Amino acid sequence: MTDQATGVTDQANCSEGEIPDKPTAASRTTLSHIMTGSDTNLLGTVHGGVIMKLVDDAAGAVAGRHSGGPAVTASMDEMVFLEPVRVGDLVHVRAQVNWTGRSSMEVGVRVMAERWNESTPAQQVGSAYLVFAAVDGDGKPRPVPQVIPETERDKRRYQEAQIRRTHRLARRRAIKELREKRAADGIDD
């Protein structure tokens, strides 16, 4: 049980089978990787797919840590590439759980890059939001601890994640309704 005023989880008051809540910092992580020639695309910069894999890896680690077990990628939203990444860049992929549902979690990821041999500050080169579903040994959804936003930034991210979730559900519902209408009208796609 979490005291909403303090955000502190009282594990002694959790019912049997109830999962204690976890603060955002409990699973936050950074994955760092130096980019090499094998990571490049035809333009000579780092392939977007390489960055997306790093994003998925970091987000998956955070989701697994937060949920205490396996979690699978359900969707990736808003992958944004702000600047090209070059060979020799040291890329830092920072991830944290922004929001939790019953068995799903939104993980926010920020991608930073700096030259491996310079002491200049890293700059943001990308960001993404991913939704993970926690699964059991049979691949069925399992409950996750609720995330406790700790800082004002965490609270803002939590609120923004709720908005994104509402939009994802509305988009899914609208597409389903459109497909059902087209099927009812005899339109076979």
PDB file of C-alpha atoms in Angstrom:
ATOM      1  CA  MET A   1       0.000   0.000   0.000  1.00  0.00           C
ATOM      2  CA  THR A   2       1.310   3.438  -0.905  1.00  0.00           C
ATOM      3  CA  ASP A   3       0.540   6.529   1.148  1.00  0.00           C
ATOM      4  CA  GLN A   4      -0.525   9.016  -1.552  1.00  0.00           C
ATOM      5  CA  ALA A   5       0.643  11.991   0.507  1.00  0.00           C
ATOM      6  CA  THR A   6       4.179  10.708   1.075  1.00  0.00           C
ATOM      7  CA  GLY A   7       4.559   8.238  -1.794  1.00  0.00           C
ATOM      8  CA  VAL A   8       6.013   5.709   0.663  1.00  0.00           C
ATOM      9  CA  THR A   9       5.155   2.049   0.316  1.00  0.00           C
ATOM     10  CA  ASP A  10       4.303   0.310   3.563  1.00  0.00           C
ATOM     11  CA  GLN A  11       5.093  -3.317   2.768  1.00  0.00           C
ATOM     12  CA  ALA A  12       3.874  -4.419   6.207  1.00  0.00           C
ATOM     13  CA  ASN A  13       0.359  -3.284   5.245  1.00  0.00           C
ATOM     14  CA  CYS A  14       0.335  -4.968   1.810  1.00  0.00           C
ATOM     15  CA  SER A  15      -2.185  -7.795   1.595  1.00  0.00           C
ATOM     16  CA  GLU A  16      -0.905 -11.227   0.691  1.00  0.00           C
ATOM     17  CA  GLY A  17      -0.511 -11.426  -3.061  1.00  0.00           C
ATOM     18  CA  GLU A  18      -0.480  -7.626  -3.413  1.00  0.00           C
ATOM     19  CA  ILE A  19       2.654  -6.310  -5.085  1.00  0.00           C
ATOM     20  CA  PRO A  20       4.398  -3.425  -3.312  1.00  0.00           C
ATOM     21  CA  ASP A  21       4.720  -0.216  -5.330  1.00  0.00           C
ATOM     22  CA  LYS A  22       8.162   0.863  -6.568  1.00  0.00           C
ATOM     23  CA  PRO A  23       9.677   4.322  -6.939  1.00  0.00           C
ATOM     24  CA  THR A  24      10.819   5.472 -10.369  1.00  0.00           C
ATOM     25  CA  ALA A  25      14.485   5.298  -9.328  1.00  0.00           C
ATOM     26  CA  ALA A  26      14.253   1.581  -8.481  1.00  0.00           C
ATOM     27  CA  SER A  27      14.524   0.528 -12.118  1.00  0.00           C
ATOM     28  CA  ARG A  28      15.978   3.572 -13.899  1.00  0.00           C
ATOM     29  CA  THR A  29      19.047   2.607 -15.944  1.00  0.00           C
ATOM     30  CA  THR A  30      21.550   3.823 -18.532  1.00  0.00           C
ATOM     31  CA  LEU A  31      22.995   1.643 -21.284  1.00  0.00           C
ATOM     32  CA  SER A  32      26.125   3.005 -22.992  1.00  0.00           C
ATOM     33  CA  HIS A  33      27.645   1.835 -26.264  1.00  0.00           C
ATOM     34  CA  ILE A  34      30.370   3.169 -28.556  1.00  0.00           C
ATOM     35  CA  MET A  35      29.354   3.315 -32.209  1.00  0.00           C
ATOM     36  CA  THR A  36      31.643   1.600 -34.714  1.00  0.00           C
ATOM     37  CA  GLY A  37      31.837   1.212 -38.472  1.00  0.00           C
ATOM     38  CA  SER A  38      29.603  -1.875 -38.367  1.00  0.00           C
ATOM     39  CA  ASP A  39      26.751   0.333 -37.057  1.00  0.00           C
ATOM     40  CA  THR A  40      26.623   2.641 -40.099  1.00  0.00           C
ATOM     41  CA  ASN A  41      24.023   3.106 -42.815  1.00  0.00           C
ATOM     42  CA  LEU A  42      24.580   4.062 -46.478  1.00  0.00           C
ATOM     43  CA  LEU A  43      25.068   7.717 -45.494  1.00  0.00           C
ATOM     44  CA  GLY A  44      27.934   6.871 -43.150  1.00  0.00           C
ATOM     45  CA  THR A  45      26.062   7.724 -39.972  1.00  0.00           C
ATOM     46  CA  VAL A  46      24.742   5.255 -37.424  1.00  0.00           C
ATOM     47  CA  HIS A  47      21.734   3.324 -38.698  1.00  0.00           C
ATOM     48  CA  GLY A  48      18.473   4.267 -36.995  1.00  0.00           C
ATOM     49  CA  GLY A  49      17.749   0.586 -36.445  1.00  0.00           C
ATOM     50  CA  VAL A  50      20.902   0.262 -34.332  1.00  0.00           C
ATOM     51  CA  ILE A  51      19.694   3.109 -32.116  1.00  0.00           C
ATOM     52  CA  MET A  52      16.203   1.584 -31.949  1.00  0.00           C
ATOM     53  CA  LYS A  53      17.666  -1.728 -30.783  1.00  0.00           C
ATOM     54  CA  LEU A  54      19.620   0.032 -28.038  1.00  0.00           C
ATOM     55  CA  VAL A  55      16.417   1.852 -27.041  1.00  0.00           C
ATOM     56  CA  ASP A  56      14.481  -1.433 -26.902  1.00  0.00           C
ATOM     57  CA  ASP A  57      17.289  -3.136 -24.946  1.00  0.00           C
ATOM     58  CA  ALA A  58      17.445  -0.380 -22.312  1.00  0.00           C
ATOM     59  CA  ALA A  59      13.660  -0.132 -22.044  1.00  0.00           C
ATOM     60  CA  GLY A  60      13.384  -3.925 -21.747  1.00  0.00           C
ATOM     61  CA  ALA A  61      15.924  -3.959 -18.921  1.00  0.00           C
ATOM     62  CA  VAL A  62      13.971  -1.270 -17.076  1.00  0.00           C
ATOM     63  CA  ALA A  63      10.636  -3.050 -17.625  1.00  0.00           C
ATOM     64  CA  GLY A  64      12.066  -6.350 -16.397  1.00  0.00           C
ATOM     65  CA  ARG A  65      13.632  -4.729 -13.359  1.00  0.00           C
ATOM     66  CA  HIS A  66      10.455  -2.851 -12.473  1.00  0.00           C
ATOM     67  CA  SER A  67       8.140  -5.825 -12.965  1.00  0.00           C
ATOM     68  CA  GLY A  68      10.498  -8.339 -11.378  1.00  0.00           C
ATOM     69  CA  GLY A  69      10.498 -10.693 -14.344  1.00  0.00           C
ATOM     70  CA  PRO A  70      10.003 -11.055 -18.086  1.00  0.00           C
ATOM     71  CA  ALA A  71       8.409  -8.202 -20.009  1.00  0.00           C
ATOM     72  CA  VAL A  72       7.840  -7.987 -23.755  1.00  0.00           C
ATOM     73  CA  THR A  73       7.677  -4.972 -26.056  1.00  0.00           C
ATOM     74  CA  ALA A  74       4.036  -4.244 -26.915  1.00  0.00           C
ATOM     75  CA  SER A  75       4.567  -1.007 -28.841  1.00  0.00           C
ATOM     76  CA  MET A  76       7.000   1.780 -29.563  1.00  0.00           C
ATOM     77  CA  ASP A  77       5.627   5.302 -29.820  1.00  0.00           C
ATOM     78  CA  GLU A  78       7.140   8.506 -31.014  1.00  0.00           C
ATOM     79  CA  MET A  79      10.666   7.365 -31.818  1.00  0.00           C
ATOM     80  CA  VAL A  80      12.260  10.701 -32.640  1.00  0.00           C
ATOM     81  CA  PHE A  81      15.718  11.162 -34.124  1.00  0.00           C
ATOM     82  CA  LEU A  82      16.933  14.695 -33.395  1.00  0.00           C
ATOM     83  CA  GLU A  83      20.532  14.548 -34.629  1.00  0.00           C
ATOM     84  CA  PRO A  84      22.603  11.994 -36.532  1.00  0.00           C
ATOM     85  CA  VAL A  85      24.870   9.701 -34.522  1.00  0.00           C
ATOM     86  CA  ARG A  86      28.373   9.191 -35.899  1.00  0.00           C
ATOM     87  CA  VAL A  87      30.986   6.487 -35.738  1.00  0.00           C
ATOM     88  CA  GLY A  88      33.034   7.161 -32.612  1.00  0.00           C
ATOM     89  CA  ASP A  89      30.099   8.562 -30.658  1.00  0.00           C
ATOM     90  CA  LEU A  90      29.560   7.198 -27.183  1.00  0.00           C
ATOM     91  CA  VAL A  91      25.791   6.734 -26.968  1.00  0.00           C
ATOM     92  CA  HIS A  92      23.991   6.722 -23.616  1.00  0.00           C
ATOM     93  CA  VAL A  93      20.445   5.367 -23.589  1.00  0.00           C
ATOM     94  CA  ARG A  94      18.638   6.453 -20.408  1.00  0.00           C
ATOM     95  CA  ALA A  95      15.362   4.743 -19.551  1.00  0.00           C
ATOM     96  CA  GLN A  96      12.796   4.802 -16.775  1.00  0.00           C
ATOM     97  CA  VAL A  97       9.253   3.627 -16.104  1.00  0.00           C
ATOM     98  CA  ASN A  98       6.924   6.600 -16.578  1.00  0.00           C
ATOM     99  CA  TRP A  99       3.566   4.929 -15.911  1.00  0.00           C
ATOM    100  CA  THR A 100       2.139   1.549 -14.940  1.00  0.00           C
ATOM    101  CA  GLY A 101      -1.176  -0.127 -15.530  1.00  0.00           C
ATOM    102  CA  ARG A 102      -2.314  -3.550 -14.344  1.00  0.00           C
ATOM    103  CA  SER A 103       0.214  -5.515 -16.409  1.00  0.00           C
ATOM    104  CA  SER A 104       1.699  -2.881 -18.697  1.00  0.00           C
ATOM    105  CA  MET A 105       4.297  -0.166 -18.299  1.00  0.00           C
ATOM    106  CA  GLU A 106       5.288   2.849 -20.349  1.00  0.00           C
ATOM    107  CA  VAL A 107       9.055   3.307 -20.457  1.00  0.00           C
ATOM    108  CA  GLY A 108      10.488   6.658 -21.510  1.00  0.00           C
ATOM    109  CA  VAL A 109      13.884   6.647 -23.201  1.00  0.00           C
ATOM    110  CA  ARG A 110      16.282   9.502 -23.908  1.00  0.00           C
ATOM    111  CA  VAL A 111      19.248   8.930 -26.239  1.00  0.00           C
ATOM    112  CA  MET A 112      22.354  11.047 -25.654  1.00  0.00           C
ATOM    113  CA  ALA A 113      25.607  11.075 -27.648  1.00  0.00           C
ATOM    114  CA  GLU A 114      29.084  12.457 -27.086  1.00  0.00           C
ATOM    115  CA  ARG A 115      32.389  12.057 -28.898  1.00  0.00           C
ATOM    116  CA  TRP A 116      34.366   9.261 -27.295  1.00  0.00           C
ATOM    117  CA  ASN A 117      37.586  11.268 -27.217  1.00  0.00           C
ATOM    118  CA  GLU A 118      36.309  14.732 -26.259  1.00  0.00           C
ATOM    119  CA  SER A 119      35.192  16.210 -22.966  1.00  0.00           C
ATOM    120  CA  THR A 120      32.212  18.061 -24.398  1.00  0.00           C
ATOM    121  CA  PRO A 121      28.798  17.461 -22.864  1.00  0.00           C
ATOM    122  CA  ALA A 122      26.554  14.799 -24.358  1.00  0.00           C
ATOM    123  CA  GLN A 123      23.663  16.101 -26.444  1.00  0.00           C
ATOM    124  CA  GLN A 124      20.244  14.574 -26.875  1.00  0.00           C
ATOM    125  CA  VAL A 125      19.962  12.803 -30.236  1.00  0.00           C
ATOM    126  CA  GLY A 126      16.701  10.931 -29.811  1.00  0.00           C
ATOM    127  CA  SER A 127      13.816   9.851 -27.618  1.00  0.00           C
ATOM    128  CA  ALA A 128      11.074   7.253 -27.570  1.00  0.00           C
ATOM    129  CA  TYR A 129       8.218   5.842 -25.534  1.00  0.00           C
ATOM    130  CA  LEU A 130       7.691   2.101 -25.373  1.00  0.00           C
ATOM    131  CA  VAL A 131       4.938   0.033 -23.814  1.00  0.00           C
ATOM    132  CA  PHE A 132       5.912  -3.275 -22.239  1.00  0.00           C
ATOM    133  CA  ALA A 133       3.673  -6.046 -20.961  1.00  0.00           C
ATOM    134  CA  ALA A 134       4.850  -8.167 -18.058  1.00  0.00           C
ATOM    135  CA  VAL A 135       4.364 -11.866 -18.796  1.00  0.00           C
ATOM    136  CA  ASP A 136       4.536 -15.095 -16.838  1.00  0.00           C
ATOM    137  CA  GLY A 137       6.177 -18.363 -17.909  1.00  0.00           C
ATOM    138  CA  ASP A 138       3.257 -19.120 -20.236  1.00  0.00           C
ATOM    139  CA  GLY A 139       3.413 -15.711 -21.917  1.00  0.00           C
ATOM    140  CA  LYS A 140       0.239 -14.530 -20.167  1.00  0.00           C
ATOM    141  CA  PRO A 141      -0.005 -11.019 -18.659  1.00  0.00           C
ATOM    142  CA  ARG A 142       0.955 -10.734 -15.009  1.00  0.00           C
ATOM    143  CA  PRO A 143       0.510  -7.839 -12.583  1.00  0.00           C
ATOM    144  CA  VAL A 144       3.215  -5.204 -12.149  1.00  0.00           C
ATOM    145  CA  PRO A 145       4.049  -2.957  -9.204  1.00  0.00           C
ATOM    146  CA  GLN A 146       2.648   0.547  -9.533  1.00  0.00           C
ATOM    147  CA  VAL A 147       5.307   3.175 -10.142  1.00  0.00           C
ATOM    148  CA  ILE A 148       5.698   5.976  -7.617  1.00  0.00           C
ATOM    149  CA  PRO A 149       6.785   9.203  -9.333  1.00  0.00           C
ATOM    150  CA  GLU A 150       9.368  10.808  -7.035  1.00  0.00           C
ATOM    151  CA  THR A 151      10.344  14.164  -8.539  1.00  0.00           C
ATOM    152  CA  GLU A 152       8.352  16.896 -10.240  1.00  0.00           C
ATOM    153  CA  ARG A 153       9.825  15.683 -13.550  1.00  0.00           C
ATOM    154  CA  ASP A 154       8.678  12.113 -12.778  1.00  0.00           C
ATOM    155  CA  LYS A 155       5.183  13.417 -11.958  1.00  0.00           C
ATOM    156  CA  ARG A 156       5.039  15.332 -15.253  1.00  0.00           C
ATOM    157  CA  ARG A 157       6.177  12.230 -17.154  1.00  0.00           C
ATOM    158  CA  TYR A 158       3.516  10.154 -15.380  1.00  0.00           C
ATOM    159  CA  GLN A 159       0.789  12.622 -16.385  1.00  0.00           C
ATOM    160  CA  GLU A 160       2.023  12.811 -19.987  1.00  0.00           C
ATOM    161  CA  ALA A 161       2.134   9.008 -20.144  1.00  0.00           C
ATOM    162  CA  GLN A 162      -1.521   8.864 -19.099  1.00  0.00           C
ATOM    163  CA  ILE A 163      -2.364  11.177 -22.015  1.00  0.00           C
ATOM    164  CA  ARG A 164      -0.403   9.002 -24.449  1.00  0.00           C
ATOM    165  CA  ARG A 165      -2.213   5.899 -23.127  1.00  0.00           C
ATOM    166  CA  THR A 166      -5.599   7.559 -23.662  1.00  0.00           C
ATOM    167  CA  HIS A 167      -4.592   8.416 -27.249  1.00  0.00           C
ATOM    168  CA  ARG A 168      -3.297   4.878 -27.928  1.00  0.00           C
ATOM    169  CA  LEU A 169      -6.568   3.349 -26.715  1.00  0.00           C
ATOM    170  CA  ALA A 170      -8.693   5.836 -28.683  1.00  0.00           C
ATOM    171  CA  ARG A 171      -6.669   5.206 -31.854  1.00  0.00           C
ATOM    172  CA  ARG A 172      -6.983   1.430 -31.428  1.00  0.00           C
ATOM    173  CA  ARG A 173     -10.748   1.725 -30.845  1.00  0.00           C
ATOM    174  CA  ALA A 174     -11.252   4.018 -33.880  1.00  0.00           C
ATOM    175  CA  ILE A 175      -9.304   1.681 -36.182  1.00  0.00           C
ATOM    176  CA  LYS A 176     -11.239  -1.342 -34.927  1.00  0.00           C
ATOM    177  CA  GLU A 177     -14.559   0.449 -35.513  1.00  0.00           C
ATOM    178  CA  LEU A 178     -13.489   1.500 -39.029  1.00  0.00           C
ATOM    179  CA  ARG A 179     -12.471  -2.051 -39.934  1.00  0.00           C
ATOM    180  CA  GLU A 180     -15.721  -3.462 -38.554  1.00  0.00           C
ATOM    181  CA  LYS A 181     -17.735  -0.918 -40.578  1.00  0.00           C
ATOM    182  CA  ARG A 182     -15.798  -1.711 -43.750  1.00  0.00           C
ATOM    183  CA  ALA A 183     -16.342  -5.450 -43.169  1.00  0.00           C
ATOM    184  CA  ALA A 184     -20.073  -4.851 -42.568  1.00  0.00           C
ATOM    185  CA  ASP A 185     -20.207  -2.872 -45.834  1.00  0.00           C
ATOM    186  CA  GLY A 186     -18.654  -5.836 -47.626  1.00  0.00           C
ATOM    187  CA  ILE A 187     -15.314  -4.144 -48.246  1.00  0.00           C
ATOM    188  CA  ASP A 188     -12.571  -6.738 -48.059  1.00  0.00           C
ATOM    189  CA  ASP A 189      -9.132  -5.268 -47.554  1.00  0.00           C
TER     190      ASP A 189
END
